[in-house]
Amino acid sequence: MISNWSNLVARRDLLRELTLAELRAQSQETRFGWLWWLVDPLIMMLIYWGVVVGIFGRGERYTPYPVFILCAMLPWKHFTSSINASAKILRGRDSLIKAIAFPTMALPLTIVFAGFSNFLFGMVVLLGTAVVFERPLELLPMLQLLPLLVLQLLLVTGLALMVACFGALVRDLSGFLTHLTRMGFYLCPTLYGVDMVAERFLSGALGEQAWAQWIPTLYMANPFAILFTGYREALFYGQLMEGQWWALLTLEALVLLFAGYRLYQYFDRRVIKFL
Amino acid sequence: MTVSHSGKPVIDVDGLGIFYRLQQRRRVSIKKVLLGGGFRRDAPLLWALRDVSFRCHEGEILGVIGPNGAGKSTLCLALSQILTPDEGEVAVSGEVSTLLSLGAGFNRDLSGRENIYLNAAFLGISRAEIEGKMQEIIEFSELGEFIDQPIRFYSSGMKSRLGFSVAASLEPEILILDEVLSVGDHAFQQKSRRRLQGMMDRSRVIVLVSHSVEFLRELCTHALWLEKGRVRGFGAAKEVLDGYLAASTTEPVQE
């Protein structure tokens, strides 16, 4: 049974059961259960707040920093946990794949969906933090959250499908992924904002170099830079994100999703021989 | 050799070939990839199946026999449409249910009951359907109170009993079985064999893979004898199985 759209729709029961099973297994394994989905982002946020504001004494321009950092950390965690798990999933479930005919695309998709529901719990923490720190939280900027959630889901799905194929073909990939995602964390505007990138390359010594003028624009080609900016506009600044970034993010998410879907279809049955 | 038969075949395998690239099965080291030659395209091919052709019609029970490495499991994978042919064609008209291993989709952190839903979803049984059969499945598995325990506490016998009980609720049109018949203790084996018989009675075509000539002789109408990925014999069960038995006693064992 190949992994195409119609087979996935026909087996939507499987997608639902697998996602629920994944979430249930996560929550039943631990004593706190689903409370972890709230505690986990809280702890992460406290660590970065402590390090950046408490120890380095930075981040005053991004006050309140907890809201600022969560806006980027939560979608980033959805992304990294999804691709790290996707890289291993086909290899890890080889006995299942070789025993039952089902669209195997359900496996990486389930990871992305389960991660997304963890992310939604994180959003509850983020909204709570935004209320505690008295962010404006106006209706119109908040409405941006809906398209952001959709675009994030499409983006992460596309990337997870690609990584799932490569992870099955190249054994070393998951070893590299940890380092790549760590690097990505610092390269993306997670701990800092895109305004800081612009400032750094457009003024001072670098500002006189012609090539440096291009860096901030190029930097925004990264879909995660736009995504994090979007969440910050919605919940931190209480503003609307510019239309060009919406267009670019939508385009990138759709292209990556399509590429991931087609790549997965190409490798779908071929990859089974490698497992 | 082929038995003449009117009507459209349910399974039509024509010139089927499936290969494994030997290089694919070896670990590729970073050094090799960097220095080139890590993914050689001219890596030797191992044809697990080649030029395999046969047909199955309504009501037939096909036994597949052959020594280890003959391609029996690969044939099952191709018939179940898990692997796609590299050569030739496999045409199956009807819904295929495969029992190649029991409880393959289990999640060890979930209870037996939750795993019934999960396993059923993998097998393509809807939630509504499985809910109707839940009580029957639990009773058949003889797990009692254990059904609400995480299955990491189960013994391997308990796990396969549960796996069999879920699989037994399938209503297959075309059933493919790969030696999963010996489940649990003697009493459960008797029970599962009866249940399997019931499933087989309702199926249109059955493909059985086994090493046991006696077992196949008892059940099958037709037999396919594979050796080194090629068809060595196909036809009425008795003739093919006799031939296989004669060959395996006279020919020296290679391995």
XYZ file of C-alpha atoms in Angstrom, chain A residues 54-270:
217
model
C 20.157 36.330 35.129
C 23.757 35.400 34.294
C 24.626 37.315 31.105
C 22.458 40.250 32.080
C 21.183 40.574 28.503
C 17.833 40.596 26.820
C 16.596 43.864 28.386
C 15.345 44.999 24.986
C 13.210 41.860 24.889
C 11.492 42.329 28.235
C 9.591 40.248 29.289
C 12.106 37.700 28.086
C 10.085 34.576 29.067
C 7.357 35.479 26.554
C 9.938 36.370 23.938
C 11.892 33.122 24.246
C 8.827 30.838 24.379
C 7.565 32.297 21.086
C 10.581 30.749 19.360
C 11.397 27.797 21.604
C 8.043 26.051 21.300
C 7.874 25.845 17.489
C 11.600 25.029 17.415
C 11.082 22.143 19.802
C 8.208 20.840 17.684
C 10.547 20.909 14.694
C 13.590 19.294 16.312
C 11.708 16.587 18.167
C 9.847 15.750 14.952
C 12.888 15.433 12.726
C 15.014 13.653 15.317
C 12.314 11.027 15.760
C 11.551 10.852 12.025
C 15.179 10.103 11.202
C 14.919 6.896 13.219
C 11.312 5.901 12.724
C 11.460 3.755 9.575
C 14.502 1.881 10.761
C 13.033 1.489 14.215
C 9.744 0.057 12.988
C 11.210 -2.183 10.282
C 9.599 -5.353 11.589
C 6.208 -3.672 11.465
C 6.765 -2.282 7.979
C 7.750 -5.710 6.722
C 4.768 -7.405 8.322
C 1.725 -5.309 7.468
C 0.868 -3.418 4.303
C 0.026 0.141 5.282
C 1.057 3.578 4.026
C 4.281 3.990 5.990
C 4.029 7.756 5.682
C 1.655 7.444 8.630
C 4.675 6.865 10.884
C 6.496 10.195 10.398
C 3.140 11.989 10.154
C 2.149 10.603 13.535
C 5.348 11.922 15.056
C 4.625 15.385 13.692
C 1.010 15.300 14.920
C 1.913 14.050 18.395
C 4.627 16.703 18.599
C 2.116 19.294 17.502
C -0.262 18.443 20.309
C 2.631 18.714 22.765
C 3.302 22.084 21.181
C -0.307 23.146 21.756
C 0.102 22.405 25.466
C 3.200 24.581 25.331
C 1.081 27.322 23.789
C -1.101 27.225 26.898
C 2.028 27.920 28.957
C 3.010 30.696 26.547
C -0.421 32.339 26.727
C -0.356 32.020 30.513
C 3.082 33.639 30.625
C 1.915 36.428 28.319
C -1.006 37.126 30.664
C 1.229 37.063 33.759
C 3.624 39.568 32.158
C 0.731 41.748 30.993
C 1.316 41.624 27.253
C -1.243 43.615 25.215
C -2.894 40.476 23.676
C -5.207 42.230 21.269
C -7.610 40.323 19.097
C -6.264 41.176 15.654
C -2.606 40.293 16.294
C -3.749 37.175 18.172
C -5.691 36.043 15.124
C -2.345 35.629 13.371
C -1.806 32.559 15.537
C -4.176 30.420 13.478
C -2.378 30.734 10.125
C 0.945 30.463 11.962
C -0.084 27.143 13.478
C -1.151 25.819 10.083
C 2.021 26.979 8.340
C 4.181 25.512 11.096
C 2.426 22.169 10.739
C 2.947 22.139 6.960
C 6.571 23.209 7.272
C 7.473 20.631 9.897
C 5.587 17.881 8.034
C 7.502 18.526 4.821
C 10.861 18.515 6.560
C 10.018 15.441 8.649
C 9.087 13.465 5.525
C 12.411 14.310 3.906
C 14.380 13.444 7.016
C 12.496 10.155 7.394
C 13.680 9.046 3.920
C 17.272 10.085 4.431
C 17.355 8.623 7.926
C 16.403 5.242 6.510
C 19.046 5.429 3.778
C 21.947 6.932 5.711
C 22.628 5.378 9.056
C 24.732 8.239 10.362
C 22.112 10.915 9.840
C 20.645 10.907 13.333
C 24.130 11.375 14.777
C 24.617 14.513 12.720
C 21.102 15.780 13.301
C 21.676 16.516 16.973
C 24.524 18.830 16.039
C 22.755 20.359 13.075
C 19.701 21.214 15.121
C 21.890 22.615 17.892
C 23.589 24.833 15.319
C 20.224 25.787 13.883
C 19.028 26.791 17.329
C 21.724 29.458 17.596
C 21.517 30.528 13.948
C 17.768 31.039 14.095
C 16.414 33.988 16.019
C 15.562 31.984 19.117
C 17.565 33.702 21.842
C 17.607 37.043 20.023
C 15.322 38.851 17.610
C 15.733 39.543 13.896
C 16.120 43.246 14.737
C 19.448 42.413 16.350
C 20.679 40.759 13.156
C 19.710 43.814 11.149
C 21.414 46.126 13.595
C 24.631 44.116 13.634
C 25.067 44.034 9.866
C 23.686 47.431 8.909
C 25.552 49.610 11.396
C 29.062 49.820 12.870
C 32.109 48.445 11.088
C 30.134 45.829 9.185
C 27.613 48.375 8.019
C 30.136 49.856 5.598
C 30.642 46.579 3.758
C 28.418 46.170 0.716
C 27.856 42.461 1.248
C 26.694 42.997 4.801
C 23.650 44.884 3.510
C 22.267 41.653 2.132
C 22.639 39.558 5.253
C 19.469 40.650 7.097
C 17.354 40.021 3.987
C 18.965 36.658 3.368
C 18.504 35.842 7.024
C 14.760 36.218 6.653
C 14.715 33.582 3.897
C 14.876 31.052 6.725
C 11.245 30.014 7.268
C 11.859 29.651 10.994
C 13.045 33.257 11.224
C 9.676 34.304 9.778
C 7.735 31.839 11.919
C 9.329 33.013 15.173
C 8.865 36.631 14.136
C 5.197 35.897 13.490
C 4.633 34.423 16.949
C 6.436 37.384 18.494
C 4.393 39.912 16.554
C 1.234 38.139 17.720
C 2.038 37.640 21.398
C 5.040 39.779 22.306
C 4.732 43.024 20.344
C 1.014 42.848 19.620
C 1.481 43.870 15.989
C 0.749 42.482 12.560
C 3.500 40.825 10.571
C 4.251 42.360 7.187
C 2.530 40.828 4.183
C 5.728 39.916 2.349
C 6.792 37.592 5.161
C 3.415 35.899 5.159
C 3.738 35.307 1.432
C 7.288 33.996 1.710
C 6.525 31.706 4.638
C 3.465 30.295 2.880
C 5.449 29.683 -0.281
C 8.295 27.997 1.583
C 6.004 25.813 3.657
C 4.088 24.646 0.579
C 7.227 23.988 -1.466
C 8.839 22.014 1.358
C 5.667 20.040 1.979
C 5.329 19.175 -1.693
C 9.009 18.264 -1.960
C 8.811 16.103 1.162
C 5.670 14.365 -0.055
C 7.105 13.604 -3.490
C 10.454 12.512 -2.094
C 8.717 10.189 0.329
C 6.618 8.712 -2.441
C 9.719 8.068 -4.501
C 11.441 6.231 -1.669
C 8.287 4.757 -0.155
C 8.625 1.133 -1.333
C 12.280 1.329 -2.358
